[in-house]
Structure formats: C-alpha cells, structure tokens
Short mmCIF file of C-alpha atoms in Angstrom, two decimals:
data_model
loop_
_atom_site.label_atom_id
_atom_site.label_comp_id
_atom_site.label_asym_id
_atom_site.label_seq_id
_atom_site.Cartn_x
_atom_site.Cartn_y
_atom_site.Cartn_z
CA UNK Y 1 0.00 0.00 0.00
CA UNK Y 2 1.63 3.38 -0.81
CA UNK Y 3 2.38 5.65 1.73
CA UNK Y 4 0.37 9.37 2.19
CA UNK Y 5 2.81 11.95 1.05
CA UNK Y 6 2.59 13.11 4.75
CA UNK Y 7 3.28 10.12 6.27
CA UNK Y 8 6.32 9.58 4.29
CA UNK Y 9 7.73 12.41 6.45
CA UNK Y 10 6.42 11.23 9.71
CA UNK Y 11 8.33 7.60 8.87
CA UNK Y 12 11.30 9.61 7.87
CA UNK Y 13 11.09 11.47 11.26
CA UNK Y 14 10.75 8.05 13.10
CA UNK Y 15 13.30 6.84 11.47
CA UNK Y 16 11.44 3.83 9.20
CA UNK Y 17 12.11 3.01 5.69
CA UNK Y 18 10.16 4.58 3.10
CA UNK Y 19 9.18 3.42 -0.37
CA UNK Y 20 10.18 7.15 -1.44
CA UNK Y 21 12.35 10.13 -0.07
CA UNK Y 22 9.96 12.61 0.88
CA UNK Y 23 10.67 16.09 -0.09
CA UNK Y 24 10.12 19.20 1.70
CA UNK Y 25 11.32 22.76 0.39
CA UNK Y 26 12.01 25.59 2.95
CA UNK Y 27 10.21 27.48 0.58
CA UNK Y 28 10.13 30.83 2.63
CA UNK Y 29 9.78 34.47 1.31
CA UNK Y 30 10.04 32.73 -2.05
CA UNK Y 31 6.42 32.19 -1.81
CA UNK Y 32 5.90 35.94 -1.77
CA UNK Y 33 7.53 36.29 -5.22
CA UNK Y 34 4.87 33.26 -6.16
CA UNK Y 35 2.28 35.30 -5.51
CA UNK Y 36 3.28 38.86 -7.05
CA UNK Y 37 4.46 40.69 -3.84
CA UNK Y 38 7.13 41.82 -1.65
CA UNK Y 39 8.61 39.79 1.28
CA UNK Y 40 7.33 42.46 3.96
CA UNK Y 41 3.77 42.91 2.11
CA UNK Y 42 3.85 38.88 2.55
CA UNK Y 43 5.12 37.87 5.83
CA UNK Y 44 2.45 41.46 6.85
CA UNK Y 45 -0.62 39.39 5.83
CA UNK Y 46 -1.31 36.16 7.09
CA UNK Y 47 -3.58 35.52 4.30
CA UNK Y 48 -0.89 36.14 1.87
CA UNK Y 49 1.24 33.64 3.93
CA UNK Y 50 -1.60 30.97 3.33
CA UNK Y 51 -1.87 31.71 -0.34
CA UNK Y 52 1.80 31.72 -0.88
CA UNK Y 53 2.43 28.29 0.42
CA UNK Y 54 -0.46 26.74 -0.93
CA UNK Y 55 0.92 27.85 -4.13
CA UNK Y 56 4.14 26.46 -3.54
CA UNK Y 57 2.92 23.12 -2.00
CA UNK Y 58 0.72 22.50 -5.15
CA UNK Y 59 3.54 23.72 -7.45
CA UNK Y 60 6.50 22.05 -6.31
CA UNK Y 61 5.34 18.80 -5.54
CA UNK Y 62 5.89 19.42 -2.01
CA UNK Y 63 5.17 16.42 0.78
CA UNK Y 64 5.45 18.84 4.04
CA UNK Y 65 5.54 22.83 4.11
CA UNK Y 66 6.66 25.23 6.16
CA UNK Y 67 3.87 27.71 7.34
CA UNK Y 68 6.08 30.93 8.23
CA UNK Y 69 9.65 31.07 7.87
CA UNK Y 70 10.71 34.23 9.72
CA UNK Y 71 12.92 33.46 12.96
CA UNK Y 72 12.52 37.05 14.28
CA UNK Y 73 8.92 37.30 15.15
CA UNK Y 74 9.83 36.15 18.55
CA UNK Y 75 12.22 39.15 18.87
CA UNK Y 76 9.99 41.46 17.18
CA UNK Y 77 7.12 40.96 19.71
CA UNK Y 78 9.22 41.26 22.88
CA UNK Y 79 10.36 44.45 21.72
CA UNK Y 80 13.29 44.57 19.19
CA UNK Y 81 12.53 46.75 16.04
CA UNK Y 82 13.24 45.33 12.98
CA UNK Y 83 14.87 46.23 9.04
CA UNK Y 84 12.44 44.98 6.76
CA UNK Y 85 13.41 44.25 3.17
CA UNK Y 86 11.47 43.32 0.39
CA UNK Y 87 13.34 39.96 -0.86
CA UNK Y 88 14.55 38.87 2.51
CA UNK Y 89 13.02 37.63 5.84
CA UNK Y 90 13.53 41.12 8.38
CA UNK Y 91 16.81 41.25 10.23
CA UNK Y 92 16.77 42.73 14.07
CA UNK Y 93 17.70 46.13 13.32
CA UNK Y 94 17.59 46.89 17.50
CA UNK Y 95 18.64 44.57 20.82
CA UNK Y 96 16.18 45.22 23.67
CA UNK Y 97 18.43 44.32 26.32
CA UNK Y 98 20.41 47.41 25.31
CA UNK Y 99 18.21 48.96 27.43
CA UNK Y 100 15.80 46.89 29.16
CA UNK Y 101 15.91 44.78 31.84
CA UNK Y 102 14.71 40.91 30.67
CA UNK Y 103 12.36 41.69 33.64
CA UNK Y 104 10.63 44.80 32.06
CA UNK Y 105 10.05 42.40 28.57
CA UNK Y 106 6.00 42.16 27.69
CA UNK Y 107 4.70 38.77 29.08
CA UNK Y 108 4.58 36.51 25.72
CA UNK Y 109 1.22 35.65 24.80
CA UNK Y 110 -0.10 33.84 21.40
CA UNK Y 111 -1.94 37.54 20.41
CA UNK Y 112 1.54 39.15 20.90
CA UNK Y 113 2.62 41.16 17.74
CA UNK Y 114 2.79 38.52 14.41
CA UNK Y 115 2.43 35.49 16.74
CA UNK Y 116 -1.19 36.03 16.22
CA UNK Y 117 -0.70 35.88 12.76
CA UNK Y 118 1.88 33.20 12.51
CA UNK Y 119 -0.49 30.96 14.47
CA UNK Y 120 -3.51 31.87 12.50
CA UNK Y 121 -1.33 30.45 8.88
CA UNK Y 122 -0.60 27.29 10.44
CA UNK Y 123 -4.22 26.93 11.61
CA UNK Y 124 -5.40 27.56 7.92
CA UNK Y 125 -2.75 25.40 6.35
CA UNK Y 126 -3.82 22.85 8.67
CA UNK Y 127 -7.06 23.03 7.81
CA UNK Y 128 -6.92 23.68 3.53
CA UNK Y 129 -4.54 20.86 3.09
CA UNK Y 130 -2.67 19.13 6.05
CA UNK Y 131 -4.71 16.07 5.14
CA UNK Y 132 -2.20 15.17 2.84
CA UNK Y 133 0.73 17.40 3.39
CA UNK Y 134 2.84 18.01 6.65
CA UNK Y 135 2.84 21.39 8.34
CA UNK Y 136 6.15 22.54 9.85
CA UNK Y 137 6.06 25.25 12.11
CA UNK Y 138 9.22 27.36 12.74
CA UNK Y 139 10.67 28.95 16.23
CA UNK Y 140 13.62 31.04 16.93
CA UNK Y 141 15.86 28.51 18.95
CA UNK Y 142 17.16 29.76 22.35
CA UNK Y 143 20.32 30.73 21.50
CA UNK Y 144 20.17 32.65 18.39
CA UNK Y 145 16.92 34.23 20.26
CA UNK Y 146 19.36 35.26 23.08
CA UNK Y 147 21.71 36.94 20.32
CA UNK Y 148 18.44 38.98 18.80
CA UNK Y 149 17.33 40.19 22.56
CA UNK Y 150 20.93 40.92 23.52
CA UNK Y 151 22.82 41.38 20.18
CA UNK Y 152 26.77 40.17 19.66
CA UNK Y 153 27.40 41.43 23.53
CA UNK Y 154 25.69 38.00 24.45
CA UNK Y 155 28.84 36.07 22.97
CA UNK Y 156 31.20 38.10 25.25
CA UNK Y 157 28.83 37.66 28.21
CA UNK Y 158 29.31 33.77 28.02
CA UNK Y 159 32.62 34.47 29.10
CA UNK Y 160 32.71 37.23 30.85
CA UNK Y 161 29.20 37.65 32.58
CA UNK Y 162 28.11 34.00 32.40
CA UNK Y 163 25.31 34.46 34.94
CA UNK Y 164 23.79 37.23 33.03
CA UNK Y 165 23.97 34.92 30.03
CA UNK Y 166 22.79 32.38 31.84
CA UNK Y 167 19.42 34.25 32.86
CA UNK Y 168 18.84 35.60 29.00
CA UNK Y 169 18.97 31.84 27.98
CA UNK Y 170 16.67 30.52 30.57
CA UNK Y 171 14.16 33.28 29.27
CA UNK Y 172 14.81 32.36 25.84
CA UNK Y 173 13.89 28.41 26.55
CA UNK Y 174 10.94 29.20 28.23
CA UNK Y 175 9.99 31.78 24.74
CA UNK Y 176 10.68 28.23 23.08
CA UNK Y 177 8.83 26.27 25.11
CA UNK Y 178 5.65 28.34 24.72
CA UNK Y 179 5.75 28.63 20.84
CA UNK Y 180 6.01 24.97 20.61
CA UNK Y 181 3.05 24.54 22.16
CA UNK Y 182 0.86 26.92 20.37
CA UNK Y 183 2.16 25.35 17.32
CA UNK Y 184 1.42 22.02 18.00
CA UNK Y 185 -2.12 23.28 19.34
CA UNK Y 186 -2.56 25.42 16.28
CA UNK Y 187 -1.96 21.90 14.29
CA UNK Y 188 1.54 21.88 13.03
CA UNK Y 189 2.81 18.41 12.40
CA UNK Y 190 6.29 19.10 12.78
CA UNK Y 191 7.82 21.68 15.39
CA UNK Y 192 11.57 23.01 13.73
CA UNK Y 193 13.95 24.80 16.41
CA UNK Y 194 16.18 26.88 14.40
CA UNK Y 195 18.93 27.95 16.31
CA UNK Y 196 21.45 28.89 13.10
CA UNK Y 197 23.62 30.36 15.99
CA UNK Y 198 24.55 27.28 17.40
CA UNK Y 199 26.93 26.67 14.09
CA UNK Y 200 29.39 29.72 15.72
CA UNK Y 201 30.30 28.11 18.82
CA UNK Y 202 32.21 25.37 20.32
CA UNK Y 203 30.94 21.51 21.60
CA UNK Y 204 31.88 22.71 25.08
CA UNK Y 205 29.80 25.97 24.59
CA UNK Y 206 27.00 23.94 22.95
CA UNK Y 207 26.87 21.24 25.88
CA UNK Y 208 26.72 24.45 28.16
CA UNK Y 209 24.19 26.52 26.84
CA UNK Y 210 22.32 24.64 24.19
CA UNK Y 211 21.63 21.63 25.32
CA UNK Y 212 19.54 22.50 28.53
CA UNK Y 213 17.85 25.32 26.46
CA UNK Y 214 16.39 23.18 23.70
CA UNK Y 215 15.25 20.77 26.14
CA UNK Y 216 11.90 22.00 27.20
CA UNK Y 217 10.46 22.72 23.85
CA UNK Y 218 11.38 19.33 23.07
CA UNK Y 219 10.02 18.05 25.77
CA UNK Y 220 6.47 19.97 24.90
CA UNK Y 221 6.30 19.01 21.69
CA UNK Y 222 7.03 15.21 22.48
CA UNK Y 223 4.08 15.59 25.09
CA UNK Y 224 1.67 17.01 23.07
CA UNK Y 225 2.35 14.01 20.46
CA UNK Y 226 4.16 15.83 18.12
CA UNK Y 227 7.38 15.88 15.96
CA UNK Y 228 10.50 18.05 16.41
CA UNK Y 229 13.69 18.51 14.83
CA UNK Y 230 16.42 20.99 15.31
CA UNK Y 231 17.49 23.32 12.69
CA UNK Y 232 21.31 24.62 12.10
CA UNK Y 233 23.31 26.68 9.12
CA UNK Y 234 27.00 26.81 8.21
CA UNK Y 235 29.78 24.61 8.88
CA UNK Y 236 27.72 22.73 12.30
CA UNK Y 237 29.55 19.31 11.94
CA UNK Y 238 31.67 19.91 15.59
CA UNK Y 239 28.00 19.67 17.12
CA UNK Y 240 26.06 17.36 14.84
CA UNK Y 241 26.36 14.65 17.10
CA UNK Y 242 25.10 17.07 20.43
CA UNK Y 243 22.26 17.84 17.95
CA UNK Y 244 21.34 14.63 18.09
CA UNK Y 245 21.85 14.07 21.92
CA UNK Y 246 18.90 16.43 22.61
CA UNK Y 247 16.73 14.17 21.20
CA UNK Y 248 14.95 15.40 18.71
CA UNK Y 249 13.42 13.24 15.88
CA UNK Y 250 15.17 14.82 13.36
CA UNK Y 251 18.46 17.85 12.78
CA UNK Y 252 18.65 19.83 9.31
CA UNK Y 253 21.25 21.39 8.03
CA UNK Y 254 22.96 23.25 4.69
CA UNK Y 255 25.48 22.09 2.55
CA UNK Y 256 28.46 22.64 4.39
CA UNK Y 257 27.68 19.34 6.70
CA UNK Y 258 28.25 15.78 5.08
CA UNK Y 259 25.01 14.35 5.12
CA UNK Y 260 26.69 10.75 4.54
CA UNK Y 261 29.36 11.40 8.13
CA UNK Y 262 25.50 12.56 9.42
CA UNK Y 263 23.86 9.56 8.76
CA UNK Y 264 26.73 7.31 10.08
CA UNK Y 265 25.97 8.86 13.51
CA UNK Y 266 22.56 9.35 13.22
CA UNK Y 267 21.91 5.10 13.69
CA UNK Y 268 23.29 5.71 16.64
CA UNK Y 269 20.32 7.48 17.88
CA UNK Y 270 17.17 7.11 15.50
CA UNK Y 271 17.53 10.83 14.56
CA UNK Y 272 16.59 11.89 11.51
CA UNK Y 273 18.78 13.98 8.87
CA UNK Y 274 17.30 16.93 6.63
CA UNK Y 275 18.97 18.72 4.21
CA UNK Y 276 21.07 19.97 1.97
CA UNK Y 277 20.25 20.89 -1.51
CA UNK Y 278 23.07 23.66 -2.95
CA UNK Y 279 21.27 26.97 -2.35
CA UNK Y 280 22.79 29.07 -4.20
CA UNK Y 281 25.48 27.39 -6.44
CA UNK Y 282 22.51 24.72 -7.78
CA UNK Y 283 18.91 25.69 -6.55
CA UNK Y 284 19.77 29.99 -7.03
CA UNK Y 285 21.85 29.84 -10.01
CA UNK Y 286 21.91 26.36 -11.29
CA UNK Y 287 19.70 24.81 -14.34
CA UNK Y 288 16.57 22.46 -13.61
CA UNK Y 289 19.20 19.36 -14.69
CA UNK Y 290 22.38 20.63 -12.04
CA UNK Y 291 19.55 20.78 -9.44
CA UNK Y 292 18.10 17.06 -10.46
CA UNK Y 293 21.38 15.87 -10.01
CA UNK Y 294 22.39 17.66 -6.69
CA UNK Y 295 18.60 15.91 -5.79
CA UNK Y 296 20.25 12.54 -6.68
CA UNK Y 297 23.34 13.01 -4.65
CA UNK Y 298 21.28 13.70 -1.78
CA UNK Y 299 19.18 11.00 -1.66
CA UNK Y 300 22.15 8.26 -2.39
CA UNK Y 301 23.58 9.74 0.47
CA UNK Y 302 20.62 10.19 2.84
CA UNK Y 303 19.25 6.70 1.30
CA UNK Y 304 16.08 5.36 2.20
CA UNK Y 305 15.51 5.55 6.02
CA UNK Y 306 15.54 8.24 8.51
CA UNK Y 307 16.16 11.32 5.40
CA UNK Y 308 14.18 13.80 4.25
CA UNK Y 309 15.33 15.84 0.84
CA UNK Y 310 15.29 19.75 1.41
CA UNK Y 311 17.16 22.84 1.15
CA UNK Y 312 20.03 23.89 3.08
CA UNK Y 313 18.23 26.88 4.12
CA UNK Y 314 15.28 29.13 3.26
CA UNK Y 315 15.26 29.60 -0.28
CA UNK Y 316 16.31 33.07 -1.78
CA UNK Y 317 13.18 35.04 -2.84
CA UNK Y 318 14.47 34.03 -6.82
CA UNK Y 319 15.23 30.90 -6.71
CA UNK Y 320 13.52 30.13 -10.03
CA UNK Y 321 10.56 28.26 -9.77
CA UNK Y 322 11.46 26.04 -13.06
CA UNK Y 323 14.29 24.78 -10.95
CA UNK Y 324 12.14 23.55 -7.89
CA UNK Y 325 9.79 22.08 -10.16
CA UNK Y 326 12.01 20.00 -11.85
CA UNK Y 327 13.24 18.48 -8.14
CA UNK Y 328 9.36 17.65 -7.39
CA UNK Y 329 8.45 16.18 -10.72
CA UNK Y 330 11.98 13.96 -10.25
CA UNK Y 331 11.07 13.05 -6.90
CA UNK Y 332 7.66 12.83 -6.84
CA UNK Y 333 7.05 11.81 -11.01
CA UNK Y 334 10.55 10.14 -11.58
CA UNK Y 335 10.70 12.59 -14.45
CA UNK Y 336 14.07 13.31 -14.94
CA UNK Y 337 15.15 16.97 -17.64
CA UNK Y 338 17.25 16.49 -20.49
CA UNK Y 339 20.95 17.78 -20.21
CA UNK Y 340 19.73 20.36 -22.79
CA UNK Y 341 17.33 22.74 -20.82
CA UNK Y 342 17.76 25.53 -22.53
CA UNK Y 343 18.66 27.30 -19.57
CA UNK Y 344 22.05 28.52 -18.93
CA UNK Y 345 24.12 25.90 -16.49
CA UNK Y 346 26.36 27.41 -13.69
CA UNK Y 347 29.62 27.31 -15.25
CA UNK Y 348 28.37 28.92 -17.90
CA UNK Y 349 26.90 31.65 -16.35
CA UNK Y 350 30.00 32.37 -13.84
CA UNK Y 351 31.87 32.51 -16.92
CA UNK Y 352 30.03 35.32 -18.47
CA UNK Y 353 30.37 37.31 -15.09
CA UNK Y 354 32.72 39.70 -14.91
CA UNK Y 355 33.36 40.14 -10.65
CA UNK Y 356 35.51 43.02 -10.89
CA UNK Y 357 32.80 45.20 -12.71
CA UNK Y 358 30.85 44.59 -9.56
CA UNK Y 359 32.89 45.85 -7.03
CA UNK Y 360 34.48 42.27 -6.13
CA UNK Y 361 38.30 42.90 -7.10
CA UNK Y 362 40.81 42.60 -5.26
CA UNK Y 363 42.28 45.24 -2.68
CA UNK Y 364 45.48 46.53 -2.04
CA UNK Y 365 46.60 46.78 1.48
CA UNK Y 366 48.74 49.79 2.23
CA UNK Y 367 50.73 50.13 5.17
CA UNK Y 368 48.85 51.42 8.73
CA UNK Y 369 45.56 50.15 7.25
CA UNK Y 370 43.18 47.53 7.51
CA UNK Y 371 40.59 45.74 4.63
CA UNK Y 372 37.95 43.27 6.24
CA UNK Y 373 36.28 41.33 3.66
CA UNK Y 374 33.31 39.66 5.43
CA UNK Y 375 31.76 36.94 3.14
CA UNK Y 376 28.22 36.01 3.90
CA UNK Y 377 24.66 34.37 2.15
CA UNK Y 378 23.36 38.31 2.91
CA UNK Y 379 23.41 39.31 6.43
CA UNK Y 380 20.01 41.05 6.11
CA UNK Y 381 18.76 37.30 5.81
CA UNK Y 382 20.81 34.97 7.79
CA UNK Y 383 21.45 35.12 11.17
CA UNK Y 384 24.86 34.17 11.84
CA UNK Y 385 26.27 36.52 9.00
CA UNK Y 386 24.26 39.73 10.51
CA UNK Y 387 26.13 39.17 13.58
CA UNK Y 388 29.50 38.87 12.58
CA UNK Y 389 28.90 41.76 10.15
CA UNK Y 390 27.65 43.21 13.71
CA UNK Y 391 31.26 42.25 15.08
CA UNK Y 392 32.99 44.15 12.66
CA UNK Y 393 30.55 47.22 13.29
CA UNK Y 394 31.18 47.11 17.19
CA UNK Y 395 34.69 48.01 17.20
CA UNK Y 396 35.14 49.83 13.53
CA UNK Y 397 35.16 53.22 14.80
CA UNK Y 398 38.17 52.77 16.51
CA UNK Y 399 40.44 52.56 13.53
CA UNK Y 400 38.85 55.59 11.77
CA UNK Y 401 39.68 55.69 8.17
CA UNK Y 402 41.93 52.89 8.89
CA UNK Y 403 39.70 50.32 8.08
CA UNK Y 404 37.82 49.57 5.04
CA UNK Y 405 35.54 46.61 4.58
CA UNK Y 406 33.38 45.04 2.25
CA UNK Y 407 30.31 42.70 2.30
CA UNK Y 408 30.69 39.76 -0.11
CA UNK Y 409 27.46 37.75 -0.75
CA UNK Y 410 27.48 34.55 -2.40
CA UNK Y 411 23.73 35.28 -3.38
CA UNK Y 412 24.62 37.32 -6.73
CA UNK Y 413 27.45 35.30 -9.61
CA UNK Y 414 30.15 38.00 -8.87
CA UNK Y 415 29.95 36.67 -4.64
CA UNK Y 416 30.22 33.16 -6.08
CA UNK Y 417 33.07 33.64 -8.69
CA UNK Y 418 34.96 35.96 -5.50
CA UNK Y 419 34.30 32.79 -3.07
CA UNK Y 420 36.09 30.99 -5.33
CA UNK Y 421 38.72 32.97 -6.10
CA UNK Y 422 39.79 33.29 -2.39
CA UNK Y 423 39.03 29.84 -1.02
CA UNK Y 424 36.59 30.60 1.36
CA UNK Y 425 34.71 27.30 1.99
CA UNK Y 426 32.27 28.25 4.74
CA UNK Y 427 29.79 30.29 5.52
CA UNK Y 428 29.87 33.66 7.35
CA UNK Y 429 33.93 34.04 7.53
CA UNK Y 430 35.91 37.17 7.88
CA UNK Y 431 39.09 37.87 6.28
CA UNK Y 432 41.41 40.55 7.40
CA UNK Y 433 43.82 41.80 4.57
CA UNK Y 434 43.50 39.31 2.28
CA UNK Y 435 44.07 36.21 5.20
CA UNK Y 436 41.00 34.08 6.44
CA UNK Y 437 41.11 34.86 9.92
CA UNK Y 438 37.42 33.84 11.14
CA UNK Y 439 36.22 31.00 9.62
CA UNK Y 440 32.78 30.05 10.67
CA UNK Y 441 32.89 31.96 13.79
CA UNK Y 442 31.75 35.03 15.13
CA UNK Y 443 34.41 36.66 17.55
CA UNK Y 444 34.38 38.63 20.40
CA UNK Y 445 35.25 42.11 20.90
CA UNK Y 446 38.24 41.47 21.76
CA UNK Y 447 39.23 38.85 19.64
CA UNK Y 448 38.41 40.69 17.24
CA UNK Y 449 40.57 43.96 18.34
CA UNK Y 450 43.22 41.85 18.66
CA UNK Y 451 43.54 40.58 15.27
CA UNK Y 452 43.23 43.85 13.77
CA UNK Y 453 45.58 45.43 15.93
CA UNK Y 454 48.05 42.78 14.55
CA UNK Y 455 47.38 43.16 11.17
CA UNK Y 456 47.62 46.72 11.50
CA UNK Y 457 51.33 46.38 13.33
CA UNK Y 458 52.19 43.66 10.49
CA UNK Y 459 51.08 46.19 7.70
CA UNK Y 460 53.38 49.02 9.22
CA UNK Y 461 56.62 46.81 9.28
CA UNK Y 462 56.12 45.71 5.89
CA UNK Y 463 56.79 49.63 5.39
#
C-alpha cells in the first residue's frame, strides 16, 4: 500500500524506511515572489502567507511545508525593532536588552505582535490541506533568540558575565517552550527549532548553553504528540552529534555538513537527517538538470531511512521556480530533464560574469591600514552573517579611516566567482587583509581587536 505523502515524512522522522524520499522545500519568502508581492507585504498578511504556500505546495510537488519562515517574530514581539526588506526575511535592526531589563520584557502571549498571525497560517494550512501534506512550524531557537534580545554582547557575556547569560537563555527556553506549544495546538505536524547560531560556537559551549535550552520545547512538543527537529546553518559538523543528543526526531542542516558522516551517527540514535540541496550554487543559479542531479546526490547519500530531501536553508526570494519544479516532478514523477534545458548551467553563467565590474576585485593593502572582507549568504537574511557583520561594526570606529571593509554575498554570480577565487569554503567568515582569519565563527570584541591590531602592526613593518 503506498504511503500518504505526509506520512512519508512522519516515517522519515521516526526513522522507518520509506518506499520514497519525501521532499520538503524551505520554501520561505520565495512564496511571496509566487504570488506577485514583496517579502514584507507577505510575511504582513497572514492571508498572503496561506496563499503563498499553498501555491508552492501544489507547485513544487511538495510532501510537508513550512507555514512561516521568519525566525525574528519572537524578537519582534518582545520588543526589538526590525529592518524589513522586500526579498529577505527582516533582520533585528535593534537589541532590547540594550536597554531593558529581561524583567521589564512584555509577558509573551499567542496575540503578541505577528504570533497572532503566525499561528492563525498554520491553523489555515492545517485546515486547507494538512490532510495530505505536513505542516512545519518554525521557532527562533534559544540561543540565536538570546543573540536577537541581547545582540553580539551576548557572545562576550558567556565568558565574561556567564550568569547574566545564563538568565537571557533561561528566558529564551521558556519563549521556546511556549511557541512549541501553540504550534502544536494550532496543528503543526512538525515543530523546527532553528537555532542557526549554534553553528558559531564550540561543543563545550553547545553542551553548556544549548543543550539544557532546547530541552523544554522538546520536551512539549514530544508531550503534546508531536514531531521536532532541530534546525542549524554553516559549517555545524563539531556539534552534529550534540544535535542529536537532545533528542529530537530529526536535525537539518545546509550544505556545508556531510550528510553521509551525518547519517553514520545518526543510527546511533534514531535521529533523523534533513537537508542539503546547494542553495545558491545549484537551486539559485543552477539549471533544472544541475539541481536534479544535486537531488540525486542527496538522496544516495541520505538513502532510504531516517532522510528527508530539502534545502540547506530558506530559499532566496528568486530561486527560479522552473528549478524547484524540476526536483518535485523527479522526486515525486521520476521525471528526470534532459541535459539540454535551454537554460544557462552554472559554469556557464559564472563565466560570463565579470566580478571586478561589480565591485568584487581585489584590494590593495597599504601600510597602517586595515581591509575586512566579510563573506556572507546576505546578512540582512541569515542570522549568523548579521552578527558577525555586527562584530565588525562594534569596534570599527576605533580605527577611523583605517579600516575599510566590504560585504561579499554569495547570493549574486560576482559573490560566487569571489568565493572561489579566495578559497573561502564556509559560511559567514571574515578575512582581514587578504588572510582568512574567522572562519565560521563570530568573535568577540576582543578577539576581534586583537587581530586587527596585529594586522595593523604587520602592515606598518612591511613599510
């Protein structure tokens, strides 16, 4: 008897063989462009957010949705103000704690700013087609909920303050905890914790002040007879295997974790892998063939048992829809495109881009000066890229004219060609004159003084 398109994601999740890999695209503010508006109009309207992902559900082939894909609602409603952007999810544009207590922060409630809303689009999804498809519900995981309340300060705090740090994280679980039950109560299948901060620190730092915090939404969700699974970006693989120590039924992840050295661990526990579909370099800027065969890979790696097919990440606002089409009709159809699209294939197009022309040469250093490249998907979209960008903004003013820096984003051909150029393999990393110096990892203040006060002493004696 063949398996309900839904249910092929709840065996996934349990970790039981399927008769097909089910597939489910992080479809995001991409649904806004499906539906002829803006990101803000979209994630504005709650009806908008229904219409969008019914569109995409029905278009794509898709076997579970997400309902809203915006990890700063949580922020937003406690009090942080927000940069809103019309291709991109809104980034926290202010840190409450700045200048509030965490005991003067509103009491969360589900009619609190866009919860209400969020809630009322998984309700309707629920009900206008979660018969057949599974409804994932997305929450702001502790930690990188910590970093929006508190901004970059919170990383220094860890070491410095830990009690204060401490205190912001226990607030942040219970903000967790709550969400994941109105979810589940609101019908969501599938409750994801997306804590894309938890990629910037280390296993002893994640066994400190992850673990406990992810625990009690968890928990809820396993009570109320749901699924969970937590949610990471960039280069996570130090903590895949404390991922799956929390527990949950299943981890995702982006293409800078090995989805075979994640399944290897994952029989260890029954968890569940999700994941990783290029992006940028295939879904963004591929052809409907390069992302067929980036599908393949994928599945012979995540095989047929505890793995669900998805992308790394939210999917840029335009990620052409003939590409994601072409993934659900192979997955879903077995329909596989020719090798002759018509449509132009990556190499192709990086070798019609000219990087220099937009902006992306390289610099010369001069003596007594500094040049920070910081290389990122777009930090107005991705958490752990605003706040390294954020690093660099904390401390810039004390070099004056100094210090120059630059923004590279792998979301445009020129960012992609630039990547390659300077061997950056993960995702948000800063180079300081020319050298990778922070690869992965958002510093500190001061670790981040210090390396520019080197660099600048190193320039000087060059001299």
């Amino acid at each position: 008897m063949n398996t309900s398109r839904k249910d092929l994601v709840f065996k996934a999740l349990r970790f039981e063989e399927v008769e097909r890999v089910p597939w489910v695209p992080f479809t995001g503010v991409h649904c806004a462009k499906l539906i002829g508006v803006d990101a803000e109009t979209y994630l504005r309207s709650p009806q908008n957010i229904v219409e969008g992902v019914k569109v995409a559900a029905e278009r794509y082939f898709a076997d579970g949705v997400c309902s809203v894909f915006d990890l700063q609602i949580e922020a937003e409603a406690l009090g942080c103000a927000l940069k809103w952007s019309k291709n991109n999810p809104p980034a926290v544009a202010t840190h409450i704690l700045d200048y509030k207590d965490i005991t003067e922060l509103p009491e969360l409630t589900p009619d609190l700013g866009r919860i209400r809303d969020a809630l009322y689009a998984t309700k309707t999804l629920k009900e206008d087609i979660g018969e057949h498809t599974a409804i994932f519900a997305l929450i702001c995981g502790p930690f990188t909920l910590a970093l929006h309340l508190a901004g970059a300060k919170f990383l220094t705090d860890m070491i410095e303050e830990p009690a204060r740090a401490d205190e912001v994280l226990k607030f942040c679980a219970d903000v967790a905890r709550k969400m994941s039950r109105w979810y589940v109560e609101a019908g969501a299948d599938v409750v994801a914790l997306v804590d894309p901060m938890t990629s910037q620190i280390s296993p002893r730092h994640f066994k400190k002040y992850v673990m406990n915090t992810v625990e009690p939404a968890i928990s809820e969700v396993k009570k109320l007879g749901g699924l969970v699974t937590l949610f990471c970006c960039g280069d996570a693989t130090k903590n895949i295997e404390l991922m799956m120590q929390c527990k949950p039924d299943g981890i995702a992840f982006d293409e800078q974790v090995s989805i075979s050295v994640s399944k290897e661990i994952a029989k260890k526990y029954n968890v569940a892998v999700e994941g990783n579909l290029h992006l940028t370099t295939t879904l963004l800027f591929g052809n409907p063939y390069e992302c067929v065969e980036d599908a393949k890979h994928c599945i012979d790696e995540g095989g047929y048992t505890g793995y669900i097919l998805s992308p790394g990440c939210d999917l840029p606002f335009d990620t052409p829809e003939y590409n994601l089409e072409a993934i659900g009709r192979y997955v879903v159809l077995g329909e596989t495109p020719s090798l002759n699209t018509g449509f132009m294939s990556l190499d192709e197009a990086l070798a019609n881009c000219d990087a220099s022309s937009e902006g992306f040469d390289d610099v010369e250093i001069k003596p007594g000066e500094i040049f920070v490249e910081i290389v990122t998907l777009d930090s107005e979209g991705c958490a752990p890229c605003q706040y390294m960008m954020e690093s660099l903004h904390r401390v810039k003013d004390n070099y004056g004219d100094k210090l120059t820096y630059r923004e590279t984003l792998i979301k445009s051909l020129a960012g992609i060609k630039r990547v390659g150029q300077i061997g950056v393999k993960n995702l948000p990393s800063m180079l300081i004159n020319n050298e990778l110096v922070f690869d992965n990892i958002v510093p500190t203040d001061e670790d981040l003084i210090k390396e520019l006060n080197k660099r600048i002493s190193l320039s000087v004696k060059i001299k």
